[in-house]
Short mmCIF file of C-alpha atoms in Angstrom, two decimals:
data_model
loop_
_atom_site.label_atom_id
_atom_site.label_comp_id
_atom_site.label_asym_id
_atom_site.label_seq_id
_atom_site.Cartn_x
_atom_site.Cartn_y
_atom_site.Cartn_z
CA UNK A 1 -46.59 -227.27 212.74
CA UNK A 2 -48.28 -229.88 210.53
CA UNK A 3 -50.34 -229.22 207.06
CA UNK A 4 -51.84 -232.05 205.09
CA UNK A 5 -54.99 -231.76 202.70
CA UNK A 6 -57.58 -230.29 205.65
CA UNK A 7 -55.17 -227.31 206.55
CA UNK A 8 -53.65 -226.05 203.43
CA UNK A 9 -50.39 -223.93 203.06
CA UNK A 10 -49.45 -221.44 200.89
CA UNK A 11 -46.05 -220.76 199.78
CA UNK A 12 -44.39 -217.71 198.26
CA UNK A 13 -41.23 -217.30 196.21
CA UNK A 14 -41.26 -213.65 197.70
CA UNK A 15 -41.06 -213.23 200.99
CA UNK A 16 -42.74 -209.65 201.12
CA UNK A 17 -46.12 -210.63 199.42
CA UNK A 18 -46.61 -212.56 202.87
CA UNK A 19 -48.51 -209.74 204.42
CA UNK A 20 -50.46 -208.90 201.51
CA UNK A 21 -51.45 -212.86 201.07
CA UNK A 22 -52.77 -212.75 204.48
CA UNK A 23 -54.85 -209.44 204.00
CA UNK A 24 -56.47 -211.27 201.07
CA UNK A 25 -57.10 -214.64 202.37
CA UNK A 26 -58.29 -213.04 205.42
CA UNK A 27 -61.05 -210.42 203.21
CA UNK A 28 -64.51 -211.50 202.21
CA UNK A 29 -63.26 -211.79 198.59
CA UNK A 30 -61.51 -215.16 199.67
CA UNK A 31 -64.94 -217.17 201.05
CA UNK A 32 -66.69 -215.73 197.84
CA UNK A 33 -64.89 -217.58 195.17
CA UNK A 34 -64.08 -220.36 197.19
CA UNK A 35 -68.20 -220.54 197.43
CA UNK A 36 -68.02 -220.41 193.63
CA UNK A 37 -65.30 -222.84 192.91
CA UNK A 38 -66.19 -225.55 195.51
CA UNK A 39 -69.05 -224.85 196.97
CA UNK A 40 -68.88 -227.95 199.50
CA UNK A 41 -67.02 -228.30 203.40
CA UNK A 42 -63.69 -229.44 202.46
CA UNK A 43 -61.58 -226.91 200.93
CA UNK A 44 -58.73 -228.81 198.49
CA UNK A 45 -55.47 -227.73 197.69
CA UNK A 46 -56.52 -226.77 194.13
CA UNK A 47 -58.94 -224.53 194.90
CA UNK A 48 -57.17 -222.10 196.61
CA UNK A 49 -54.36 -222.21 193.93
CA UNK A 50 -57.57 -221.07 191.02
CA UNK A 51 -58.02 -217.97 193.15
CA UNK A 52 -57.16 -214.67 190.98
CA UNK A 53 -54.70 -212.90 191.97
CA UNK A 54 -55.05 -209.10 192.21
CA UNK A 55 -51.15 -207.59 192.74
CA UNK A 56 -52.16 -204.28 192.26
CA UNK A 57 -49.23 -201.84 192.96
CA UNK A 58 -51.25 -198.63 193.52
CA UNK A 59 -52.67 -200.48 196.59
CA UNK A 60 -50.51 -202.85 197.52
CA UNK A 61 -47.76 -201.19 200.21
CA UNK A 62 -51.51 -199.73 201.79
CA UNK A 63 -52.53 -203.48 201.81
CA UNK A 64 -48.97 -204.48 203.76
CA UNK A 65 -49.37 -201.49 205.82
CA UNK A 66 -52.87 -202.82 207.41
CA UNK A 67 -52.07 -206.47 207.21
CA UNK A 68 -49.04 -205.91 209.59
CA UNK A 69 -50.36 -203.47 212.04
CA UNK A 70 -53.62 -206.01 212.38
CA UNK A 71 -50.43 -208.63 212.55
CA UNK A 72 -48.77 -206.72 215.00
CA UNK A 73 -51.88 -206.16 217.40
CA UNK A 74 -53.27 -209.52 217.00
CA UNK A 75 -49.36 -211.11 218.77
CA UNK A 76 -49.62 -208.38 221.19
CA UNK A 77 -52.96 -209.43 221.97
CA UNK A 78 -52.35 -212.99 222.33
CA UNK A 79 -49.04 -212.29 223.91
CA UNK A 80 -51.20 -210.74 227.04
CA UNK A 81 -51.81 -214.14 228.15
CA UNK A 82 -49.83 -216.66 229.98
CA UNK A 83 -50.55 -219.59 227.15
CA UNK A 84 -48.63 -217.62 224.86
CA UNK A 85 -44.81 -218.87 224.47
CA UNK A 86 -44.16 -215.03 224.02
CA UNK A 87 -45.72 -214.11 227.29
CA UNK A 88 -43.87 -211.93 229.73
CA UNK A 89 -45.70 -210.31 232.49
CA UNK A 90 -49.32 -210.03 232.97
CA UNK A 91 -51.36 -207.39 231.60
CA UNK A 92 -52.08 -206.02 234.89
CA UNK A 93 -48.64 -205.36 235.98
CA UNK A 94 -47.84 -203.72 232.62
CA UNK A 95 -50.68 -201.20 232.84
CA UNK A 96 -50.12 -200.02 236.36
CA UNK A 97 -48.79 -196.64 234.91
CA UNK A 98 -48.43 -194.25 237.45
CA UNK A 99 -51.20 -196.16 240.00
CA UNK A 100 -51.01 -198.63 242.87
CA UNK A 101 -54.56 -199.84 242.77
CA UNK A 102 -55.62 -203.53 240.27
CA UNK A 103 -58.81 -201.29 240.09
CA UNK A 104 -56.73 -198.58 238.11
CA UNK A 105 -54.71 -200.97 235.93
CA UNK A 106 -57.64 -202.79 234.56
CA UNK A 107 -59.04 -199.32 233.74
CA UNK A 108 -56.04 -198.56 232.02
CA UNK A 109 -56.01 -202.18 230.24
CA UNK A 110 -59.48 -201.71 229.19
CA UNK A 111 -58.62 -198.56 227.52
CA UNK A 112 -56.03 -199.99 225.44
CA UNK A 113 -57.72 -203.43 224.35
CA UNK A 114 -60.75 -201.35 223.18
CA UNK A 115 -58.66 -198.88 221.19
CA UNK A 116 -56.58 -202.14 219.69
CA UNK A 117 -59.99 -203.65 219.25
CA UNK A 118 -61.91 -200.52 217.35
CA UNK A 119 -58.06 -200.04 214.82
CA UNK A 120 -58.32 -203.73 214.36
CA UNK A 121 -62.10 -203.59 213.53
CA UNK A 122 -61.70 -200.18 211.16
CA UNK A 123 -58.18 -202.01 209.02
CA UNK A 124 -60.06 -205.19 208.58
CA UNK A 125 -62.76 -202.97 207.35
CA UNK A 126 -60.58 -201.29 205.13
CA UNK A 127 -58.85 -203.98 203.43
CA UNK A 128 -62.58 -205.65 202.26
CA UNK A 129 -63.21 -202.17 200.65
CA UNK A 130 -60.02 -202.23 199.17
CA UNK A 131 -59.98 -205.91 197.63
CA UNK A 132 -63.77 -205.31 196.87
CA UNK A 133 -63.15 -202.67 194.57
CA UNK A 134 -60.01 -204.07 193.32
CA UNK A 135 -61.98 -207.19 192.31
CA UNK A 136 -65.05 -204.88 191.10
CA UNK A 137 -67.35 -206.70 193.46
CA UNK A 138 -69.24 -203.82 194.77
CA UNK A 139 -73.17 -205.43 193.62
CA UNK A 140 -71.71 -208.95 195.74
CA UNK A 141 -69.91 -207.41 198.83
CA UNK A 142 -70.23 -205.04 201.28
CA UNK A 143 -66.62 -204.38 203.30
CA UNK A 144 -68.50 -204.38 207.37
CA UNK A 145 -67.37 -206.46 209.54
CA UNK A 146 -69.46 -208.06 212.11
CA UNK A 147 -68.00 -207.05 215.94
CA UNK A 148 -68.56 -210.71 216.82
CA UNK A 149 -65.23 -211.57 213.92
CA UNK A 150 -62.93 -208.87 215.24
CA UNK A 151 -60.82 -211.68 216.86
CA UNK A 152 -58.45 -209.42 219.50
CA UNK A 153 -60.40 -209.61 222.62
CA UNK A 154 -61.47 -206.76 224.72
CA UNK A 155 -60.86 -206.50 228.76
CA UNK A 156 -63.07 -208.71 230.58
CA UNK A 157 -62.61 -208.15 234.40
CA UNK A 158 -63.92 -212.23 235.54
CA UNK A 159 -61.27 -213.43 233.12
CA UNK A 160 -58.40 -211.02 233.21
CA UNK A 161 -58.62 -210.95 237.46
CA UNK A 162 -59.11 -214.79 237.60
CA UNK A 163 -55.73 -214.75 235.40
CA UNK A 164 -53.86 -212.38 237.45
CA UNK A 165 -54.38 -215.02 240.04
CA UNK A 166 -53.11 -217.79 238.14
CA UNK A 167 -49.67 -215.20 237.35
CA UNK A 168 -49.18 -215.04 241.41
CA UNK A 169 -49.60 -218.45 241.66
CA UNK A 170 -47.15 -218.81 238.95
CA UNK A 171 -44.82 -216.62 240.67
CA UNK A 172 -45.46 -218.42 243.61
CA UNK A 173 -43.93 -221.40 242.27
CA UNK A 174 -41.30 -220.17 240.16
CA UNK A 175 -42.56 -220.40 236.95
CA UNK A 176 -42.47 -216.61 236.49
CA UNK A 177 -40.35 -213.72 238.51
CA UNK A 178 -40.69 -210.42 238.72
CA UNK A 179 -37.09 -210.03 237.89
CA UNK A 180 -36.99 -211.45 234.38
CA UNK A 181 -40.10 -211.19 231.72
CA UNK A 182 -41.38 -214.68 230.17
CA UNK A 183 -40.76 -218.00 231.40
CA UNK A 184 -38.30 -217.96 234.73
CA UNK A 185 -38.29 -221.61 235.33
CA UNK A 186 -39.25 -224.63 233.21
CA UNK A 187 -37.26 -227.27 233.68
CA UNK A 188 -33.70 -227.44 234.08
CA UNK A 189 -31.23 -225.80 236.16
CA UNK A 190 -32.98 -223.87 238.85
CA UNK A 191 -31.33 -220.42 238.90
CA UNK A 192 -31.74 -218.53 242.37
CA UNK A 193 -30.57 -215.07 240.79
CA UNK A 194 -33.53 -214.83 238.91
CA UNK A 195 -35.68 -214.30 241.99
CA UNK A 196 -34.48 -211.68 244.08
CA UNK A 197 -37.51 -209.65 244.34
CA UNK A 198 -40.09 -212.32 245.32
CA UNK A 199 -39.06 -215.44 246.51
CA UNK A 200 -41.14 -218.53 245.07
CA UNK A 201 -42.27 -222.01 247.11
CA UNK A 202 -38.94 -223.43 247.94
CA UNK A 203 -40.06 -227.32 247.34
CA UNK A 204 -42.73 -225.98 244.07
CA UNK A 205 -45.85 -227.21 246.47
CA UNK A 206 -48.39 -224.85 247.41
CA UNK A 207 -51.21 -226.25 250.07
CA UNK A 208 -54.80 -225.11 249.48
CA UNK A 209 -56.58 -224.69 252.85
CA UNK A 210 -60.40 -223.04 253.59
CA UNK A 211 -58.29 -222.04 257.07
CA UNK A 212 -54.91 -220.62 257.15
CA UNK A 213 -52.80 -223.56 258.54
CA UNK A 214 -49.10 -222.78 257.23
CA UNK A 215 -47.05 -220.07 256.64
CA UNK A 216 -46.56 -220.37 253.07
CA UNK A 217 -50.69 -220.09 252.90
CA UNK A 218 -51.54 -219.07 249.80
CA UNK A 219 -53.38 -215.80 250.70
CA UNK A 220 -49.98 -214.79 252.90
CA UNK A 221 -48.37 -215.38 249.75
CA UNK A 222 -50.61 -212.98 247.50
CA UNK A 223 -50.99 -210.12 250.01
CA UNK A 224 -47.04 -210.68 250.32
CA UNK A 225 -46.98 -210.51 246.39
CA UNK A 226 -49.69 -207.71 246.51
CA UNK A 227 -47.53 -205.17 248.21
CA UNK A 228 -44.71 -205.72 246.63
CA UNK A 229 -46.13 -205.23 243.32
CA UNK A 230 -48.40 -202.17 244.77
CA UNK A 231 -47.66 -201.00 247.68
CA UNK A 232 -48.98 -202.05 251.24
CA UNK A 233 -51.18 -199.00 251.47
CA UNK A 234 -53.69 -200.23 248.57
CA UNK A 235 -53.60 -203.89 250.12
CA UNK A 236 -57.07 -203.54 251.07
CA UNK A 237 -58.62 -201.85 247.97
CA UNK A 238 -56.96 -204.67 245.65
CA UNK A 239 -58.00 -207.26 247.27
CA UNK A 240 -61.65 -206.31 247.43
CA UNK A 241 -61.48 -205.61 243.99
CA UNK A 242 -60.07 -208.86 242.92
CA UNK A 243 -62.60 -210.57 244.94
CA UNK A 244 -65.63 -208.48 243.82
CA UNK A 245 -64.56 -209.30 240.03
CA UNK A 246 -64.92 -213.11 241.16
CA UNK A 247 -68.29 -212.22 242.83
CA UNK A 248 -68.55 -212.40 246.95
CA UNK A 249 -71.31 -213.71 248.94
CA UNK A 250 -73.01 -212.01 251.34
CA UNK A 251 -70.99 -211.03 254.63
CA UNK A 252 -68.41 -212.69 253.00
CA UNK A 253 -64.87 -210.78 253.49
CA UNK A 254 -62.72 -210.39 250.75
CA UNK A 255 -60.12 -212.67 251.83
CA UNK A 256 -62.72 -215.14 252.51
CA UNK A 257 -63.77 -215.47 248.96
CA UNK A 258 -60.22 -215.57 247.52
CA UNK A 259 -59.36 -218.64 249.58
CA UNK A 260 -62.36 -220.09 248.38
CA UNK A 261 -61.68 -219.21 244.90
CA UNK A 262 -58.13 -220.98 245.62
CA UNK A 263 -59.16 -223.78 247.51
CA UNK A 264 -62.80 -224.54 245.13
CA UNK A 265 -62.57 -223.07 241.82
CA UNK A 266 -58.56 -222.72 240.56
CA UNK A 267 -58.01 -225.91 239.69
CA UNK A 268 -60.81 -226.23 237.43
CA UNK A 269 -60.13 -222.40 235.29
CA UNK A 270 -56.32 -224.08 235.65
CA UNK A 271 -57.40 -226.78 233.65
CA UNK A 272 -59.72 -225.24 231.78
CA UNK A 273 -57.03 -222.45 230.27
CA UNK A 274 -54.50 -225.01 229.91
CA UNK A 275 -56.73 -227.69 227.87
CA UNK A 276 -57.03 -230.27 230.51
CA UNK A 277 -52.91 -230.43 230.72
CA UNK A 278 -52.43 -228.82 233.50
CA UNK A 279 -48.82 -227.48 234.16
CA UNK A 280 -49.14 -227.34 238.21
CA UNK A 281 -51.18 -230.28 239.39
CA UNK A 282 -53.82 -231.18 242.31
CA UNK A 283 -53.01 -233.05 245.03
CA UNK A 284 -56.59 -234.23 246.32
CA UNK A 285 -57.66 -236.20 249.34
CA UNK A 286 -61.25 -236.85 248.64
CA UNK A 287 -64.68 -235.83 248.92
CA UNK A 288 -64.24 -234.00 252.25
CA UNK A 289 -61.99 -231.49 250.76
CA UNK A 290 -59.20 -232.75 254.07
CA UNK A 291 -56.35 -231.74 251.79
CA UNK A 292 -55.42 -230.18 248.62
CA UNK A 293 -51.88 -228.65 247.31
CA UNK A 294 -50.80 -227.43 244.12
CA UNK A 295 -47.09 -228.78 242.69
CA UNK A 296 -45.36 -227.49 240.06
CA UNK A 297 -45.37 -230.16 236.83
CA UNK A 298 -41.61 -229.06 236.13
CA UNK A 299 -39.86 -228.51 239.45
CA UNK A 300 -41.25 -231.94 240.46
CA UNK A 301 -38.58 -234.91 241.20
CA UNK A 302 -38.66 -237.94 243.16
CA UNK A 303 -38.78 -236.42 246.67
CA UNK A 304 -41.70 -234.36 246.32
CA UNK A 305 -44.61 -236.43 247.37
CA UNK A 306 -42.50 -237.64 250.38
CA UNK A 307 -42.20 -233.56 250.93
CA UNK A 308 -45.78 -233.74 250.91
CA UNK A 309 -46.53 -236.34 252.94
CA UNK A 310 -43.94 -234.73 255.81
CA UNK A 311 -44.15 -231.23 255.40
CA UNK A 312 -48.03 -231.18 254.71
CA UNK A 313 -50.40 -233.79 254.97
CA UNK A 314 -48.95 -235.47 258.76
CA UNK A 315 -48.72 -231.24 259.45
CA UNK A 316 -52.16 -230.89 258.69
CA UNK A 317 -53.19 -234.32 260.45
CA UNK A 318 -51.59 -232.97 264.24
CA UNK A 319 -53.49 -229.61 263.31
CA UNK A 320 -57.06 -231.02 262.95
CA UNK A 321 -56.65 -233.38 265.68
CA UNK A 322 -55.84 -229.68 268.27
CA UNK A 323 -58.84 -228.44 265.80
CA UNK A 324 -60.66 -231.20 267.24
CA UNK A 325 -59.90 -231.04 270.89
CA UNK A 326 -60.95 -227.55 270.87
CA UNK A 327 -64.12 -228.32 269.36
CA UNK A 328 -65.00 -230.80 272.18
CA UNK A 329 -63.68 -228.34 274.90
CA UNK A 330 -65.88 -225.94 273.62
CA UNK A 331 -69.44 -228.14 273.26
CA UNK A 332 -69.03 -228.60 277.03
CA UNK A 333 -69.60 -225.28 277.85
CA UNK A 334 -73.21 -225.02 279.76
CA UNK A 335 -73.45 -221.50 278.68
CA UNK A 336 -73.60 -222.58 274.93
CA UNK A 337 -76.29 -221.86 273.12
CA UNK A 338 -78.47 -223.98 270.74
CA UNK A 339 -77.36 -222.36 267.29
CA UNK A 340 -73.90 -222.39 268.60
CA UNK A 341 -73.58 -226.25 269.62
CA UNK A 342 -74.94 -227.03 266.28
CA UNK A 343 -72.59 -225.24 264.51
CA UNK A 344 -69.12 -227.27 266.95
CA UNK A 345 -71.26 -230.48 265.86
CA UNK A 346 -71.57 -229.64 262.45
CA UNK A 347 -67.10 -228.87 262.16
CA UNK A 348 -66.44 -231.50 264.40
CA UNK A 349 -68.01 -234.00 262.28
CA UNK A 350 -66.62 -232.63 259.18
CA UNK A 351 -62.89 -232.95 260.85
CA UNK A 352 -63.58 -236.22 262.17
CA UNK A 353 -64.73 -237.26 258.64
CA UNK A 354 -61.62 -235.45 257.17
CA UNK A 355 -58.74 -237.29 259.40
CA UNK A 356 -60.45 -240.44 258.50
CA UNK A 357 -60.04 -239.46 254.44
CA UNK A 358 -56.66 -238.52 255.84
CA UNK A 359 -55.94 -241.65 256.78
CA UNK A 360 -56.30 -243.22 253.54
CA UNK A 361 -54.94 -240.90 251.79
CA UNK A 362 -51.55 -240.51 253.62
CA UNK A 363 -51.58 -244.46 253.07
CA UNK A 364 -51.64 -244.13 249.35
CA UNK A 365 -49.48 -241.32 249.55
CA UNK A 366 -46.51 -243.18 251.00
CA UNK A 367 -47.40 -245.98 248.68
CA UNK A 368 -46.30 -243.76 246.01
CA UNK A 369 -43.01 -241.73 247.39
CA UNK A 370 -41.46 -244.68 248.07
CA UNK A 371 -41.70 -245.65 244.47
CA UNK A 372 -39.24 -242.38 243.83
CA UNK A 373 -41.38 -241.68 240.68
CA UNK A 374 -39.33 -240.15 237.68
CA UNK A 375 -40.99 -238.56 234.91
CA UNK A 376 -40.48 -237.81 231.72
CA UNK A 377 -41.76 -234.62 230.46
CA UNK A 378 -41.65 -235.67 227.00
CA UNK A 379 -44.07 -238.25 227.40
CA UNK A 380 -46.75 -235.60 227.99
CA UNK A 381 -49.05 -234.43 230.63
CA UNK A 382 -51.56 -237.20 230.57
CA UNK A 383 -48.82 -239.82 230.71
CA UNK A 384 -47.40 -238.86 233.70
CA UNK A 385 -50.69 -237.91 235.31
CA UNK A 386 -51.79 -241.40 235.33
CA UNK A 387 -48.96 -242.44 237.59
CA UNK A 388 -50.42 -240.33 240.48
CA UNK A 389 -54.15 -240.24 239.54
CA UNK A 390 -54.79 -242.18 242.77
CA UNK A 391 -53.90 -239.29 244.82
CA UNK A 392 -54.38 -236.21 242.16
CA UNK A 393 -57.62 -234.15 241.62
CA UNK A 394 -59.58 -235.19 238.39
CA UNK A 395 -59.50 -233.44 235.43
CA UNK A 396 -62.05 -231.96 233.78
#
């Protein structure tokens, strides 16, 4: 980490003031004399050093005691979620005391993030009293803290089911296991013994269809993941609860709206968690939506868009073209009614206008795995992701 003259550090000759340096820059005494002393935007170097110090011993282990349970409950918080180096398993797998149903867990999540958030809220309340009357600033300050400042967040069920998907599709492709907490696979030597309970993608590519065309279709893959993490029993129940959280449309079936979710809308949260550098990129088609996958940034090498091409796209090419035939098959039928023959036109069109983007797209696609593409993780996501951005989703 970097610090220059906008993002000042502090250093102590003793190492256990650190806690009790962080309670006070962290109180409202802090933003009160820095008001005083330089009452502009920038904060400088010197001002924080003209800050009086108050080391007063009667209060001072109290002060340590607060700073590093907020300290402690702040890591775990962050630590809950996958952009965390320190994450291990998702929240909703570590709450699923003694219950097999995602409804259950989040209940049980929700219970302990508001508890975490109400003793963060009531210490950070504390230690303003505390440096408020050891400062004798009673008439200036009052110790409340606004809920909007606590800073550990509390359960929110769009966000923490949308990224218990993104944790399957993690485990999907290796990147976590339910063997081994943290990181399973970033790079390097691929090591089989870490995934005995689930086993990931073998090539790290994971197709995104509206219709189930493979086996390795992502919604085999999370009711597979589903029951082994709760049983095949609650199957049902979890799934409609991890669609309802995502909101379903009408007469639409729960595993209706979590393809959709997979196949429209993951990409984009993807993106949007990881700060538009996403770590498992979109393969994209075009407009007409004919194909999409998801690889793996780090268990990509040179063969995987020829994988791709092979196992996937030319697949998915032979399918739509039987789709088609038994489109045409069935607009002959005399018995067909009017709503009905609209509909066969209406898919029909869209898979002829599909293989066409196919087409092109399997064109470019070759173009590409025959250039045996290297990368080179160092040179960051938005390097690499220009060498493939004619066949990769945009980011946004």
């Amino acid at each position: 980490f970097i610090f220059s003259d906008a993002g000042m550090m502090m250093f102590l000759e003793n190492e256990e003031e650190i806690s009790y340096f962080l309670a006070l820059l962290s109180s409202k005494v802090v933003p009160f004399y820095i008001n005083i002393l330089n009452p502009s935007l920038a904060i400088q170097g010197g001002t924080i050093s003209k800050i009086p110090v108050n080391l007063n011993l009667l209060e001072i282990n109290k002060i340590k005691e607060l700073a590093e349970s907020n300290i402690e409950m702040s890591r775990s918080e962050w630590n809950s979620f996958e952009i965390s180096w320190d994450f291990q398993r998702h929240p909703l797998c570590v709450f699923d005391k003694h219950t097999n149903k995602l409804e259950e867990s989040y209940h049980n999540w929700g219970e302990h993030t508001e508890k975490q958030f109400l003793q963060l809220h009531q210490n950070e309340e504390e230690l303003n009293r505390i440096f408020i009357e050891l400062y004798g600033l009673q008439d200036e300050l009052t110790p409340e803290v606004p809920n909007e400042e606590v800073t550990v967040r509390r359960a929110d069920r769009v966000r923490d089911a949308k990224s218990f998907l993104s944790y399957c599709v993690g485990l999907m492709m290796g990147r976590y296991s339910l063997d081994v907490e943290g990181l399973a696979y970033a790079g390097g030597e691929w090591d089989a013994s870490k995934f005995q309970t689930f086993q990931p993608d073998q090539d790290g590519i994971l197709p995104l269809t509206d219709t189930a065309y493979f086996e390795e279709d992502v919604m085999a893959r999370l009711q597979e993941l589903l029951i082994i993490m709760f049983g095949e029993e609650t199957l049902i129940d979890n799934l409609r609860w991890l669609a309802e959280s995502i909101t379903m449309k009408n007469n639409e079936t729960p595993t209706e709206r979590l393809r959709r979710y997979f196949f429209d809308e993951f990409y984009a949260d993807h993106c949007k968690t990881y700060q538009k550098r996403p770590i498992y990129w979109m393969a994209e088609s075009g407009n007409k939506k004919g194909f999409r996958a998801l690889f793996y940034l780090h268990r990509y090498t040179p063969e995987t868009l020829a994988t791709m091409r092979f196992s996937y796209v030319q697949n998915l090419q032979e399918k739509l073209r039987q789709e088609q035939k038994r489109l045409e098959q069935d607009l002959v039928n005399p018995d067909l009614t009017a709503a009905m023959k609209k509909r066969y036109e209406k898919q029909l069109n869209t898979i002829k206008a599909q293989q066409d983007e196919l087409i092109d797209f399997d064109k470019k696609l070759a173009e590409l795995a025959n250039q045996r593409i290297a990368l080179n993780l160092d040179d960051g996501v938005v390097v690499n992701y220009e060498k493939f951005k004619v066949i990769l989703a945009k980011v946004k």
